Short mmCIF file of N, CA and C in Angstrom, two decimals:
data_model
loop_
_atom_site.label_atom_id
_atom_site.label_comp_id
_atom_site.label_asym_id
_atom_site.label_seq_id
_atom_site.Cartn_x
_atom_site.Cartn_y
_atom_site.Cartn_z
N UNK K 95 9.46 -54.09 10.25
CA UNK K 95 8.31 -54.12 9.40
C UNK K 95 8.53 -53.19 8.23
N UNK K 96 8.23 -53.60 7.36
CA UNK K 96 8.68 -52.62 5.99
C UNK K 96 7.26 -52.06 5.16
N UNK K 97 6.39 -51.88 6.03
CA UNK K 97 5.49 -51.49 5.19
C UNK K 97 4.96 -50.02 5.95
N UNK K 98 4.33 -49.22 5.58
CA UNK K 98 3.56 -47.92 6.27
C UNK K 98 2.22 -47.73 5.38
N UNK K 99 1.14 -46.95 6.15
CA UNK K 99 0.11 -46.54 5.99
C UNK K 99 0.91 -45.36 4.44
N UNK K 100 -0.73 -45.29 3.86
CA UNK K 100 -0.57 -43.79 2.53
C UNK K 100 -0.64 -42.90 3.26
N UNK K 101 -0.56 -42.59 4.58
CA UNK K 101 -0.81 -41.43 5.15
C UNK K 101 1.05 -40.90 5.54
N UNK K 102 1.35 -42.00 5.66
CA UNK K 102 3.00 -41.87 6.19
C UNK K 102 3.55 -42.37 7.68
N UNK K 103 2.04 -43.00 7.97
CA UNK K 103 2.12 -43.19 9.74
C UNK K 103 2.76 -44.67 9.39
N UNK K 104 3.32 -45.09 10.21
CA UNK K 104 4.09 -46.63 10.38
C UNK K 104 2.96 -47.47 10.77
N UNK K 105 2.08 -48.40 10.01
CA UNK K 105 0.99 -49.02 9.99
C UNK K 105 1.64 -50.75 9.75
N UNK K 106 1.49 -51.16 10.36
CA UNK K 106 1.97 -52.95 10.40
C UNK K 106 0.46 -54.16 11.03
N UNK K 107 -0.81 -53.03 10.94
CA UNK K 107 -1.58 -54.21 10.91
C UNK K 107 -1.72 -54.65 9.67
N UNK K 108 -3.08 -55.30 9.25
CA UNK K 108 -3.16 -55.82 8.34
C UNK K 108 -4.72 -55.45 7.92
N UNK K 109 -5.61 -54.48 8.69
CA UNK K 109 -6.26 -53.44 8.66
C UNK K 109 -5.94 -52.64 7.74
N UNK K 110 -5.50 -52.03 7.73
CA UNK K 110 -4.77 -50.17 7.02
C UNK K 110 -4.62 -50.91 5.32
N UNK K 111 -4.71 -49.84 4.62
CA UNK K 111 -4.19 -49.83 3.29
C UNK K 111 -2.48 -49.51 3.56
N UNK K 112 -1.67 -50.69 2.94
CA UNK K 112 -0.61 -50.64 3.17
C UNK K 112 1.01 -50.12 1.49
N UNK K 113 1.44 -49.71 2.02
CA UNK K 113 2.57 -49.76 0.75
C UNK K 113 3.86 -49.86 1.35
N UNK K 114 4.50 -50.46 0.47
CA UNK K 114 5.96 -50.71 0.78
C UNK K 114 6.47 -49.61 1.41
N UNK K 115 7.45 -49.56 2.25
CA UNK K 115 8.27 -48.21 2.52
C UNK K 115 9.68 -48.35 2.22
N UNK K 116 9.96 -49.30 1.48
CA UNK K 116 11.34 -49.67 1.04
C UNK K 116 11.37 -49.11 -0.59
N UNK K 117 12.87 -49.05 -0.54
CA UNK K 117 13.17 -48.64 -2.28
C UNK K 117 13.12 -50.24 -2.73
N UNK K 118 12.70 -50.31 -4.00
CA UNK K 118 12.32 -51.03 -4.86
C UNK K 118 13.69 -52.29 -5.42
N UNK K 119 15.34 -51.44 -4.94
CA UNK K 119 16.15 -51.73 -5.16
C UNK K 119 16.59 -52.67 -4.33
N UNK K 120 16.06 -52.80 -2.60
CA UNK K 120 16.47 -53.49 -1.77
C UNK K 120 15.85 -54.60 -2.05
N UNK K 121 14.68 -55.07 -3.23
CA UNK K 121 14.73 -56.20 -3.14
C UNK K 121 15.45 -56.91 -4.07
N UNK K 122 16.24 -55.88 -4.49
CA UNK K 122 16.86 -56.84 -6.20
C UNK K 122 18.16 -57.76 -5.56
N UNK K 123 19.08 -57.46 -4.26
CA UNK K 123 19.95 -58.45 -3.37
C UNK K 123 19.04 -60.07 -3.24
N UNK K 124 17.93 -59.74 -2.71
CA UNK K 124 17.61 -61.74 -2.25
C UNK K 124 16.76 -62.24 -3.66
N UNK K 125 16.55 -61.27 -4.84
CA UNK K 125 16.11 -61.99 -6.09
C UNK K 125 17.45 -62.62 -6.44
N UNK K 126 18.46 -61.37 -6.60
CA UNK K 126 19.64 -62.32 -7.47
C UNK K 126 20.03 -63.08 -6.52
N UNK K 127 20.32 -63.82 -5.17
CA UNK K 127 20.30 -64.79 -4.46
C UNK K 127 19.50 -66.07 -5.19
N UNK K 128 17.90 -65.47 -4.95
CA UNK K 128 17.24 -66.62 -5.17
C UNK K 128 17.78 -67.28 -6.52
N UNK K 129 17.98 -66.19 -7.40
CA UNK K 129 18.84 -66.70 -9.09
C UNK K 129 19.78 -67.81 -9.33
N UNK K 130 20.63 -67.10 -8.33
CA UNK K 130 21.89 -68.02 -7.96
C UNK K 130 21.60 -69.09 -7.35
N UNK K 131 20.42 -69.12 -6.36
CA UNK K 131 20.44 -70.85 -5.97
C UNK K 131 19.94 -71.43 -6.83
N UNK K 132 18.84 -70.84 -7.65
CA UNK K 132 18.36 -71.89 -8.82
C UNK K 132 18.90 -72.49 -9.65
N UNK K 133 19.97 -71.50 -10.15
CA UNK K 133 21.16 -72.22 -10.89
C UNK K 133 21.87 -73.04 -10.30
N UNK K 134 22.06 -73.10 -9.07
CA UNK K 134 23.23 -73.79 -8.69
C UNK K 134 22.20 -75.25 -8.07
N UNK K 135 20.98 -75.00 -8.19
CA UNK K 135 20.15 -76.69 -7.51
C UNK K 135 19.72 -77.65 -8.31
N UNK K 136 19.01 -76.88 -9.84
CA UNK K 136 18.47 -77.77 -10.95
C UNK K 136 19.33 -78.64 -11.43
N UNK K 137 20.52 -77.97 -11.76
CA UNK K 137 21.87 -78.40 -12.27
C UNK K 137 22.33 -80.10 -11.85
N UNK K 138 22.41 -79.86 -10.24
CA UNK K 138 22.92 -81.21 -9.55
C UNK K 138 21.71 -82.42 -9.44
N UNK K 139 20.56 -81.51 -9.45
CA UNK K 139 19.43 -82.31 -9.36
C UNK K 139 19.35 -82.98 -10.07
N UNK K 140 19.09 -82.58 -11.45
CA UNK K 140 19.66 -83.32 -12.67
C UNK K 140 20.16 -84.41 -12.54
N UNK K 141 21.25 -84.09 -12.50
CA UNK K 141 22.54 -84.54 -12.80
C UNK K 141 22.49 -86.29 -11.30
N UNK K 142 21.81 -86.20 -10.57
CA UNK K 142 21.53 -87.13 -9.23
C UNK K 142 20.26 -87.89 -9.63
N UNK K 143 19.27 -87.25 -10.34
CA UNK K 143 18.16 -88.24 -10.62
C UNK K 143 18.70 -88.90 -11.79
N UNK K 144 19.85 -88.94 -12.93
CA UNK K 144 20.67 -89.86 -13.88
C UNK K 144 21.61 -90.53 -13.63
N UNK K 145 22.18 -90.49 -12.34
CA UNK K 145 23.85 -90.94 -11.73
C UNK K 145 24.05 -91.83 -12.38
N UNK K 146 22.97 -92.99 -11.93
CA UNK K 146 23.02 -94.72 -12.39
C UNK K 146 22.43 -94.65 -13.81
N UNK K 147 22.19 -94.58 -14.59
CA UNK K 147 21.44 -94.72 -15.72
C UNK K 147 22.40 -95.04 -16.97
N UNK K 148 21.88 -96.42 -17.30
CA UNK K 148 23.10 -96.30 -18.57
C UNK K 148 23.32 -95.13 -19.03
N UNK K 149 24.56 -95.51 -20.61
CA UNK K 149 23.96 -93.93 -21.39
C UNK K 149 23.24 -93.75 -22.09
N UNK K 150 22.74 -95.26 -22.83
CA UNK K 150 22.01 -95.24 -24.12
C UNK K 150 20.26 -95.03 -22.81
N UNK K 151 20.10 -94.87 -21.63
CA UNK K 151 18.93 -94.34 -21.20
C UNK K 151 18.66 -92.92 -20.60
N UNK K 152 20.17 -92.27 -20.45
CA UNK K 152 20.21 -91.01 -20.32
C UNK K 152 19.13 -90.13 -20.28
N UNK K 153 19.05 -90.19 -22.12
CA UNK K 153 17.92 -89.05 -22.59
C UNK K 153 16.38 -89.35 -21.77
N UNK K 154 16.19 -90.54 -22.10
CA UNK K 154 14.64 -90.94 -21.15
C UNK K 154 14.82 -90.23 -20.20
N UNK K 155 15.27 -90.87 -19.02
CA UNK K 155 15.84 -90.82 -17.71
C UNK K 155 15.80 -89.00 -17.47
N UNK K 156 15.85 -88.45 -18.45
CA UNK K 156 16.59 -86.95 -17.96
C UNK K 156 14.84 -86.57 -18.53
N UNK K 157 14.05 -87.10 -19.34
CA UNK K 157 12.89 -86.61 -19.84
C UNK K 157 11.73 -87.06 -18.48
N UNK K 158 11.85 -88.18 -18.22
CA UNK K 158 11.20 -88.82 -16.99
C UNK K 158 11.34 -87.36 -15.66
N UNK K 159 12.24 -87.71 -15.75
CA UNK K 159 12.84 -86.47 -14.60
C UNK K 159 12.15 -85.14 -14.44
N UNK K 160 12.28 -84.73 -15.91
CA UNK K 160 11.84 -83.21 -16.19
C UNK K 160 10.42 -83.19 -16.01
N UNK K 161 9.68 -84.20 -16.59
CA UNK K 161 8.09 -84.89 -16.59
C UNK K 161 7.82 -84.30 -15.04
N UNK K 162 8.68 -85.44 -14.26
CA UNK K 162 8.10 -85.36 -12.78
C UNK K 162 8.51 -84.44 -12.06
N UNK K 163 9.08 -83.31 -12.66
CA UNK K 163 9.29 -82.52 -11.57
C UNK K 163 8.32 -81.08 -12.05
N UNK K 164 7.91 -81.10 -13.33
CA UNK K 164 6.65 -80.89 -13.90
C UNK K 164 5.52 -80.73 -13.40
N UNK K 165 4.98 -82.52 -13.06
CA UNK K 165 4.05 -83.08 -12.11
C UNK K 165 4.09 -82.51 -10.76
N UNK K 166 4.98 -82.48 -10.22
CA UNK K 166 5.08 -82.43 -9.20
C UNK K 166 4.85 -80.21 -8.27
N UNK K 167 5.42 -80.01 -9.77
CA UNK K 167 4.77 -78.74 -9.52
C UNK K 167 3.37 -78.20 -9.40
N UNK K 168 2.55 -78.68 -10.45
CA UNK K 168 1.29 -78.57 -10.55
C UNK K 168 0.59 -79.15 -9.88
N UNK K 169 0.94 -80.34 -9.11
CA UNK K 169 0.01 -80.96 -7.95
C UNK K 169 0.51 -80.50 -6.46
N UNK K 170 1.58 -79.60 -6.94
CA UNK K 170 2.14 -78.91 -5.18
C UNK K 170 0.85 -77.78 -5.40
N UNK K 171 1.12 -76.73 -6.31
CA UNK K 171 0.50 -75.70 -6.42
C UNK K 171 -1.25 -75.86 -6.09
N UNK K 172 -1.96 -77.19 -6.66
CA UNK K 172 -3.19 -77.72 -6.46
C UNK K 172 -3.72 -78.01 -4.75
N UNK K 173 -2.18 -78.84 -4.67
CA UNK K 173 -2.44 -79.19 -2.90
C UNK K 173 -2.34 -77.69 -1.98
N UNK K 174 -1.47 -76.91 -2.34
CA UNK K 174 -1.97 -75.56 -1.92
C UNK K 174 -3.07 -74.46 -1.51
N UNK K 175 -3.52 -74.63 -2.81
CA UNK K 175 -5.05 -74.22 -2.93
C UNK K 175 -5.79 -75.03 -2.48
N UNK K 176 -6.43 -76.27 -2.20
CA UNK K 176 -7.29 -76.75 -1.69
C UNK K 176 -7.23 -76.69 0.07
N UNK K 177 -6.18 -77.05 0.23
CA UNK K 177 -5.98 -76.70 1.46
C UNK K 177 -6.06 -74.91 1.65
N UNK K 178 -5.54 -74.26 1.60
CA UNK K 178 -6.08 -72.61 1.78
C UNK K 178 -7.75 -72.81 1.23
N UNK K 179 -8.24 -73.48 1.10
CA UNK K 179 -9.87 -73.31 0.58
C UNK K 179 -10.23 -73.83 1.64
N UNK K 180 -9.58 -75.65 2.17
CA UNK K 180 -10.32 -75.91 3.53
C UNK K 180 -9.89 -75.37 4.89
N UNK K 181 -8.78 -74.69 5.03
CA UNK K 181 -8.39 -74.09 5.91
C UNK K 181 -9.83 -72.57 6.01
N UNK K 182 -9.84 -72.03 4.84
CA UNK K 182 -10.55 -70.61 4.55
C UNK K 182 -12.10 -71.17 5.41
N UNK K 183 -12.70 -72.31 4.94
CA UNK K 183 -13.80 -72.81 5.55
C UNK K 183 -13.44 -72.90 6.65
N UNK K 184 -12.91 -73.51 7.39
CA UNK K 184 -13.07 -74.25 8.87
C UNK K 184 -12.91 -72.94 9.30
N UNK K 185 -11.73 -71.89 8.95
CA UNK K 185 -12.30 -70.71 9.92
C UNK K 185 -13.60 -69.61 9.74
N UNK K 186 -14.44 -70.27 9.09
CA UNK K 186 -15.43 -69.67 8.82
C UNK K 186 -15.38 -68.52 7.39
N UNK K 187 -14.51 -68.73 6.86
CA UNK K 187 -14.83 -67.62 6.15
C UNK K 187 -15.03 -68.66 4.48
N UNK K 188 -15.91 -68.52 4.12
CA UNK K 188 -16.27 -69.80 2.76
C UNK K 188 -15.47 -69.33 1.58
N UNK K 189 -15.93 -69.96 0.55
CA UNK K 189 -15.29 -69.62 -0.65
C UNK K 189 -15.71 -68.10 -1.04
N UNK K 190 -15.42 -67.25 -2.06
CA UNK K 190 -15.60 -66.18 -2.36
C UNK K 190 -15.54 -66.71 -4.17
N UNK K 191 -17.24 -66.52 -4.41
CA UNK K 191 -17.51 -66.67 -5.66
C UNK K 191 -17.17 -66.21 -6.82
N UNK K 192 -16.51 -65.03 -6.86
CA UNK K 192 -15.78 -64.25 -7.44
C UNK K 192 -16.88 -63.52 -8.50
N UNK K 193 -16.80 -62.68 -9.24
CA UNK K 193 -17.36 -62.08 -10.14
C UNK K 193 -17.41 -60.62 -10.41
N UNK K 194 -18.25 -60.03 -11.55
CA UNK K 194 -17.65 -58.46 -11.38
C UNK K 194 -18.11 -57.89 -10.72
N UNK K 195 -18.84 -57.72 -9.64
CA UNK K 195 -19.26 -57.71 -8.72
C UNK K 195 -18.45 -57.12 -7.52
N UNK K 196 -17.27 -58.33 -7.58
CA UNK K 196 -16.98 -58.69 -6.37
C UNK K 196 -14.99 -58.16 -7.18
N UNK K 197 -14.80 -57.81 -8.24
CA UNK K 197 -13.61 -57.19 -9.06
C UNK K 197 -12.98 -56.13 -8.16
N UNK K 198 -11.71 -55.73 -8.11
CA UNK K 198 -11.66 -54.36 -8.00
C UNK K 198 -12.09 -53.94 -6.48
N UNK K 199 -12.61 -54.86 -5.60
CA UNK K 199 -13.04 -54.56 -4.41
C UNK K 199 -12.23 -54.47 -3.31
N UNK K 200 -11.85 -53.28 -2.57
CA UNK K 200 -10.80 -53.32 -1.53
C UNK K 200 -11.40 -52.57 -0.67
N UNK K 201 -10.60 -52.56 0.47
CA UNK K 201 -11.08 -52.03 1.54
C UNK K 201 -10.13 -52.44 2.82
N UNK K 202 -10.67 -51.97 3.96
CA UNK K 202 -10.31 -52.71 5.32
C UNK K 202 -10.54 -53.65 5.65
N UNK K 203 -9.36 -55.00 5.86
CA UNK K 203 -10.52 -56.40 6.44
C UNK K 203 -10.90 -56.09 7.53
N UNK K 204 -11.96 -56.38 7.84
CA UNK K 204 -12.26 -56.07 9.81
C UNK K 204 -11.31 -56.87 10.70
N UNK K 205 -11.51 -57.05 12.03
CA UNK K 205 -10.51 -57.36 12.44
C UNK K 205 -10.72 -58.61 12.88
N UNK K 206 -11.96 -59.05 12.98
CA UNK K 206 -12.21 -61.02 13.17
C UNK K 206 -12.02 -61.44 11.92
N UNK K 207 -12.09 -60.96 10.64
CA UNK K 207 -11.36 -61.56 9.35
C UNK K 207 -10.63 -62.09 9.12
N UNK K 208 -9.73 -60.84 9.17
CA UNK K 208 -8.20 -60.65 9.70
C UNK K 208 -6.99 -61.64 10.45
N UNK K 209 -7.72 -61.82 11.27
CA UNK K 209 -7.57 -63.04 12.36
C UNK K 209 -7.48 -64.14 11.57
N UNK K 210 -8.92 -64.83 11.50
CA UNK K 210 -9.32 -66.18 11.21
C UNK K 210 -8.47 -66.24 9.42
N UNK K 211 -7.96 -65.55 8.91
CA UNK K 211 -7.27 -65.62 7.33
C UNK K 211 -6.21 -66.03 7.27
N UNK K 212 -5.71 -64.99 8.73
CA UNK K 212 -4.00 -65.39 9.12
C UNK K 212 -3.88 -66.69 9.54
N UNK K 213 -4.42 -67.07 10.08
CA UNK K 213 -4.30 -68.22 10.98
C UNK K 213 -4.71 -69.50 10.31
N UNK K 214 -5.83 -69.44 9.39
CA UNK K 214 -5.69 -70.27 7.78
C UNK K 214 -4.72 -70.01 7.15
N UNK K 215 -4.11 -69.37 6.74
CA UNK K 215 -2.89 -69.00 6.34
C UNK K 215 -0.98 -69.65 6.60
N UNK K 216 -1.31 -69.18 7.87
CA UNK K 216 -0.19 -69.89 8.87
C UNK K 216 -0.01 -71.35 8.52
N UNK K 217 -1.73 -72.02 8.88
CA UNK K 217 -2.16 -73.44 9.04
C UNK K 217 -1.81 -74.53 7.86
N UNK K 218 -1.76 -73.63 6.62
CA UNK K 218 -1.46 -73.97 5.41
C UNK K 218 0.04 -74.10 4.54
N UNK K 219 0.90 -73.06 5.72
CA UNK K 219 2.56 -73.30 5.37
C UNK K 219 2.98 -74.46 5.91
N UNK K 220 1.87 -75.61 6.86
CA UNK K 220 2.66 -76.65 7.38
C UNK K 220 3.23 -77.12 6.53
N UNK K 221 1.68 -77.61 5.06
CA UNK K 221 1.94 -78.58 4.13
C UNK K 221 3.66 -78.39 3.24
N UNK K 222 4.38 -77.31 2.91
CA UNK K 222 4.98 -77.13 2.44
C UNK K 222 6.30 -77.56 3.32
N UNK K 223 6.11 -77.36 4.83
CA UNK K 223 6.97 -77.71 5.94
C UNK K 223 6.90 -79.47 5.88
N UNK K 224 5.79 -79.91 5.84
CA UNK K 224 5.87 -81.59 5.74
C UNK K 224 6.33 -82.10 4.87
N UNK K 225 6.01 -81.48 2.90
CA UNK K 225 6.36 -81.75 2.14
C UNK K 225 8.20 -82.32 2.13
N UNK K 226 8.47 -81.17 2.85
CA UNK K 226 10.49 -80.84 3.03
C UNK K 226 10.98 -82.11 3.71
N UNK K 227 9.98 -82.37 4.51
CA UNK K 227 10.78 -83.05 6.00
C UNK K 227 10.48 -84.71 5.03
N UNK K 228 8.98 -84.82 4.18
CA UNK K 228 9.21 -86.12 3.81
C UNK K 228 9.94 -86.22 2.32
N UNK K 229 10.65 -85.19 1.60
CA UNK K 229 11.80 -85.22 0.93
C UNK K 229 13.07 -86.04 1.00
N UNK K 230 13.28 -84.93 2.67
CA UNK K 230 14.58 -85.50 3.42
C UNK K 230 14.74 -86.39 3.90
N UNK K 231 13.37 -87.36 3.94
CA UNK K 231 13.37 -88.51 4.35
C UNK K 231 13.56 -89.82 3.31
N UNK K 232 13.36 -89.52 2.04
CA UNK K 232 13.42 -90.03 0.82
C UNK K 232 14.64 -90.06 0.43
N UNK K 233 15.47 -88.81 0.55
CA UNK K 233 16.77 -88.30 0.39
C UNK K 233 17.71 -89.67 1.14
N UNK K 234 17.49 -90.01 1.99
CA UNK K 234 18.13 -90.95 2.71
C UNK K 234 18.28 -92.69 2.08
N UNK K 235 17.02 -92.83 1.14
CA UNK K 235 17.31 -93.90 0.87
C UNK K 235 17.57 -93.82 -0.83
N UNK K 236 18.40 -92.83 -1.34
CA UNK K 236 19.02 -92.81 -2.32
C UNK K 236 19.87 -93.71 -2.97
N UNK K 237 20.16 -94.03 -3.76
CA UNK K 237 20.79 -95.71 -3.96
C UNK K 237 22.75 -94.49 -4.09
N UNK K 238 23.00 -94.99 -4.02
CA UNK K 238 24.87 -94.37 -4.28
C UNK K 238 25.16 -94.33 -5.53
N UNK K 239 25.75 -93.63 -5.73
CA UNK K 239 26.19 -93.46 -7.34
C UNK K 239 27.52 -95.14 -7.55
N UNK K 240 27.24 -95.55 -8.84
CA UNK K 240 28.08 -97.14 -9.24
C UNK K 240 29.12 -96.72 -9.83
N UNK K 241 29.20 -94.99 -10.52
CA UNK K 241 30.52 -94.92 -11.56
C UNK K 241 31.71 -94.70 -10.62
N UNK K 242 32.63 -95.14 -11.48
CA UNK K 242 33.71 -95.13 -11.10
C UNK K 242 34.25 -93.89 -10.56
N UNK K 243 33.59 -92.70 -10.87
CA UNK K 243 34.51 -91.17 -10.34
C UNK K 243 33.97 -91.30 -8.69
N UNK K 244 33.23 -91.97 -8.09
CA UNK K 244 32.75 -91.52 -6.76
C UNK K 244 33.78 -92.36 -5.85
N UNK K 245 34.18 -91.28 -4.92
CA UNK K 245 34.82 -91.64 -3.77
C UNK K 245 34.69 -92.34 -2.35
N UNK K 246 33.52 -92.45 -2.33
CA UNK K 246 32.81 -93.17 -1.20
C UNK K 246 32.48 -94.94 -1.49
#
């Protein structure tokens, strides 16, 4: 657990006011990771949603592409939130109206909060887990690349 209480005590609920107990540096290893896969995924992605495409449709084809993967961000990020909103309801805890009021407000969650948030929480990484699995299922009926450099 990498976090501790401001007091210095080793605190891993989710109660306590918490702060990192790590140097700031240990996370700069799995950013430049994450860097490196980004570079190394957009690239082919690319390059797999144009395989077949004449050339004189290239440019479309690569604009279409960019469009939908665009789309596809902003209606992931949407399906996110609504779900963490109906997940937040069903465990009882409703929307939070927000305002200045309600700004700037911290504290301890109690501990039936706590609970029922996580567990909306949890309930809500399926969608991103289903999303993957019906990817990889799409992935399968990919048509084969027609140019001549492919070996298969």
């Amino acid at each position: 657990f990498f976090f501790q209480a401001e007091d210095g005590i080793r605190d891993t609920s989710v109660t306590g006011v918490q702060t990192c107990a790590l140097p700031i540096w240990w996370l700069v290893p799995p950013m430049v990771l994450l860097g490196i896969g980004n570079a190394f995924i957009w690239a082919p992605n690319s390059a797999t949603a144009t395989r077949n495409l004449p050339v004189h449709q290239a440019g479309a084809g690569a604009g279409v592409y960019n469009a939908t993967r665009q789309v596809g961000a902003v209606l992931g990020s949407a399906a996110i939130a609504v779900l963490i909103d109906a997940r937040l309801a069903a465990q009882g805890l409703g929307s939070v109206q927000g305002g200045p009021e309600s700004a700037g407000s911290s504290g301890p969650i109690p501990a039936p909060v706590a609970d029922a948030f996580s567990t909306a929480m949890s309930q809500t990484m399926l969608l991103p887990a289903a999303v993957l699995v019906a990817g990889l299922a799409a992935v399968i009926f990919f048509e084969r690349p027609k140019h001549a450099g492919f070996g298969g």
